[in-house]
Amino acid sequence: MSDLRKEAASLHKAASGLRKVGQHTAKPLQEFKAASHDLSALGALGSLLGAKGEIEEGMTTLAKLTKELDEEWEAEAKLIGEVSDAFDLLDLLLTAQARGKKG
């Protein structure tokens, strides 16, 4: 039964870590999005190659995918948390059952 408790604690820790990913990526993602509209660093090279629009589009796509990945991680964190809670409950039920058989 203590194995379930250990597994639940491990899952809870993993879920907590996944929930924090968005906190760490929010600012860099915002800066990345802002940079996609200011590609002055490309200078004339970007204009000559006609790449500015394609680069902006690519950066926008990457930002969108990053946001979607963050949402997916949040959903997985929720599921992992629910599994952890289920393991905690199962551990309690098994402990209660074992005490009932002894008493």
PDB file of C-alpha atoms in Angstrom:
ATOM      1  CA  MET A   1       0.000   0.000   0.000  1.00  0.00           C
ATOM      2  CA  SER A   2       2.873   2.348   0.628  1.00  0.00           C
ATOM      3  CA  ASP A   3       3.849   1.853  -3.023  1.00  0.00           C
ATOM      4  CA  LEU A   4       0.613   3.552  -4.055  1.00  0.00           C
ATOM      5  CA  ARG A   5       1.358   6.429  -1.704  1.00  0.00           C
ATOM      6  CA  LYS A   6       4.850   6.811  -3.211  1.00  0.00           C
ATOM      7  CA  GLU A   7       3.468   6.638  -6.744  1.00  0.00           C
ATOM      8  CA  ALA A   8       0.793   9.215  -5.896  1.00  0.00           C
ATOM      9  CA  ALA A   9       3.413  11.563  -4.447  1.00  0.00           C
ATOM     10  CA  SER A  10       5.575  11.137  -7.529  1.00  0.00           C
ATOM     11  CA  LEU A  11       2.645  11.835  -9.848  1.00  0.00           C
ATOM     12  CA  HIS A  12       1.640  14.861  -7.809  1.00  0.00           C
ATOM     13  CA  LYS A  13       5.179  16.242  -8.073  1.00  0.00           C
ATOM     14  CA  ALA A  14       5.201  15.649 -11.850  1.00  0.00           C
ATOM     15  CA  ALA A  15       1.834  17.374 -12.262  1.00  0.00           C
ATOM     16  CA  SER A  16       3.032  20.320 -10.216  1.00  0.00           C
ATOM     17  CA  GLY A  17       6.128  20.627 -12.410  1.00  0.00           C
ATOM     18  CA  LEU A  18       4.074  20.543 -15.603  1.00  0.00           C
ATOM     19  CA  ARG A  19       1.780  23.276 -14.285  1.00  0.00           C
ATOM     20  CA  LYS A  20       4.783  25.556 -13.751  1.00  0.00           C
ATOM     21  CA  VAL A  21       6.023  25.286 -17.354  1.00  0.00           C
ATOM     22  CA  GLY A  22       3.669  28.031 -18.497  1.00  0.00           C
ATOM     23  CA  GLN A  23       5.034  30.392 -15.860  1.00  0.00           C
ATOM     24  CA  HIS A  24       8.523  29.957 -17.267  1.00  0.00           C
ATOM     25  CA  THR A  25       7.562  30.223 -20.925  1.00  0.00           C
ATOM     26  CA  ALA A  26       5.055  33.105 -20.795  1.00  0.00           C
ATOM     27  CA  LYS A  27       7.558  35.979 -20.899  1.00  0.00           C
ATOM     28  CA  PRO A  28       9.926  34.460 -23.486  1.00  0.00           C
ATOM     29  CA  LEU A  29       6.929  33.584 -25.662  1.00  0.00           C
ATOM     30  CA  GLN A  30       5.599  37.140 -25.409  1.00  0.00           C
ATOM     31  CA  GLU A  31       9.028  38.532 -26.345  1.00  0.00           C
ATOM     32  CA  PHE A  32       9.270  36.088 -29.243  1.00  0.00           C
ATOM     33  CA  LYS A  33       5.846  37.167 -30.536  1.00  0.00           C
ATOM     34  CA  ALA A  34       6.842  40.825 -30.286  1.00  0.00           C
ATOM     35  CA  ALA A  35      10.077  40.158 -32.160  1.00  0.00           C
ATOM     36  CA  SER A  36       8.165  38.561 -35.024  1.00  0.00           C
ATOM     37  CA  HIS A  37       6.730  41.989 -35.854  1.00  0.00           C
ATOM     38  CA  ASP A  38      10.062  43.797 -35.613  1.00  0.00           C
ATOM     39  CA  LEU A  39      12.476  42.140 -37.961  1.00  0.00           C
ATOM     40  CA  SER A  40      14.553  45.249 -38.543  1.00  0.00           C
ATOM     41  CA  ALA A  41      17.636  43.200 -37.702  1.00  0.00           C
ATOM     42  CA  LEU A  42      17.306  41.618 -41.127  1.00  0.00           C
ATOM     43  CA  GLY A  43      17.781  45.027 -42.701  1.00  0.00           C
ATOM     44  CA  ALA A  44      18.085  45.148 -46.460  1.00  0.00           C
ATOM     45  CA  LEU A  45      18.929  41.456 -46.618  1.00  0.00           C
ATOM     46  CA  GLY A  46      15.416  40.561 -45.507  1.00  0.00           C
ATOM     47  CA  SER A  47      13.863  42.903 -48.050  1.00  0.00           C
ATOM     48  CA  LEU A  48      16.058  41.655 -50.858  1.00  0.00           C
ATOM     49  CA  LEU A  49      15.285  38.065 -50.167  1.00  0.00           C
ATOM     50  CA  GLY A  50      11.596  38.700 -49.581  1.00  0.00           C
ATOM     51  CA  ALA A  51      11.956  36.630 -46.450  1.00  0.00           C
ATOM     52  CA  LYS A  52      10.475  39.016 -43.922  1.00  0.00           C
ATOM     53  CA  GLY A  53       6.880  37.871 -44.413  1.00  0.00           C
ATOM     54  CA  GLU A  54       7.845  34.221 -44.350  1.00  0.00           C
ATOM     55  CA  ILE A  55       9.915  34.702 -41.197  1.00  0.00           C
ATOM     56  CA  GLU A  56       7.056  36.563 -39.497  1.00  0.00           C
ATOM     57  CA  GLU A  57       4.672  33.778 -40.466  1.00  0.00           C
ATOM     58  CA  GLY A  58       7.081  31.121 -39.225  1.00  0.00           C
ATOM     59  CA  MET A  59       7.586  32.901 -35.908  1.00  0.00           C
ATOM     60  CA  THR A  60       3.823  33.309 -35.475  1.00  0.00           C
ATOM     61  CA  THR A  61       3.351  29.603 -36.157  1.00  0.00           C
ATOM     62  CA  LEU A  62       6.054  28.692 -33.635  1.00  0.00           C
ATOM     63  CA  ALA A  63       4.460  30.931 -31.011  1.00  0.00           C
ATOM     64  CA  LYS A  64       1.059  29.343 -31.660  1.00  0.00           C
ATOM     65  CA  LEU A  65       2.489  25.834 -31.406  1.00  0.00           C
ATOM     66  CA  THR A  66       4.260  26.732 -28.170  1.00  0.00           C
ATOM     67  CA  LYS A  67       0.992  28.010 -26.709  1.00  0.00           C
ATOM     68  CA  GLU A  68      -0.812  24.843 -27.783  1.00  0.00           C
ATOM     69  CA  LEU A  69       1.953  22.714 -26.247  1.00  0.00           C
ATOM     70  CA  ASP A  70       1.605  24.646 -22.990  1.00  0.00           C
ATOM     71  CA  GLU A  71      -2.158  23.991 -23.029  1.00  0.00           C
ATOM     72  CA  GLU A  72      -1.522  20.295 -23.677  1.00  0.00           C
ATOM     73  CA  TRP A  73       0.923  20.135 -20.754  1.00  0.00           C
ATOM     74  CA  GLU A  74      -1.662  21.814 -18.524  1.00  0.00           C
ATOM     75  CA  ALA A  75      -4.250  19.193 -19.532  1.00  0.00           C
ATOM     76  CA  GLU A  76      -1.761  16.393 -18.868  1.00  0.00           C
ATOM     77  CA  ALA A  77      -0.892  17.924 -15.500  1.00  0.00           C
ATOM     78  CA  LYS A  78      -4.595  17.898 -14.608  1.00  0.00           C
ATOM     79  CA  LEU A  79      -4.927  14.249 -15.634  1.00  0.00           C
ATOM     80  CA  ILE A  80      -1.790  13.253 -13.724  1.00  0.00           C
ATOM     81  CA  GLY A  81      -3.139  15.078 -10.674  1.00  0.00           C
ATOM     82  CA  GLU A  82      -6.420  13.176 -10.948  1.00  0.00           C
ATOM     83  CA  VAL A  83      -4.559   9.855 -11.199  1.00  0.00           C
ATOM     84  CA  SER A  84      -2.515  10.847  -8.152  1.00  0.00           C
ATOM     85  CA  ASP A  85      -5.715  11.617  -6.233  1.00  0.00           C
ATOM     86  CA  ALA A  86      -7.170   8.259  -7.307  1.00  0.00           C
ATOM     87  CA  PHE A  87      -4.051   6.460  -6.039  1.00  0.00           C
ATOM     88  CA  ASP A  88      -4.344   8.300  -2.714  1.00  0.00           C
ATOM     89  CA  LEU A  89      -7.978   7.251  -2.402  1.00  0.00           C
ATOM     90  CA  LEU A  90      -7.212   3.665  -3.383  1.00  0.00           C
ATOM     91  CA  ASP A  91      -4.429   3.549  -0.796  1.00  0.00           C
ATOM     92  CA  LEU A  92      -6.843   4.771   1.886  1.00  0.00           C
ATOM     93  CA  LEU A  93      -9.465   2.220   0.881  1.00  0.00           C
ATOM     94  CA  LEU A  94      -6.957  -0.638   0.875  1.00  0.00           C
ATOM     95  CA  THR A  95      -5.629   0.442   4.270  1.00  0.00           C
ATOM     96  CA  ALA A  96      -9.163   0.593   5.673  1.00  0.00           C
ATOM     97  CA  GLN A  97      -9.945  -2.835   4.204  1.00  0.00           C
ATOM     98  CA  ALA A  98      -6.771  -4.317   5.724  1.00  0.00           C
ATOM     99  CA  ARG A  99      -7.653  -2.848   9.138  1.00  0.00           C
ATOM    100  CA  GLY A 100     -11.176  -4.249   8.811  1.00  0.00           C
ATOM    101  CA  LYS A 101      -9.835  -7.741   8.163  1.00  0.00           C
ATOM    102  CA  LYS A 102      -7.473  -7.534  11.174  1.00  0.00           C
ATOM    103  CA  GLY A 103     -10.152  -6.227  13.551  1.00  0.00           C
TER     104      GLY A 103
END
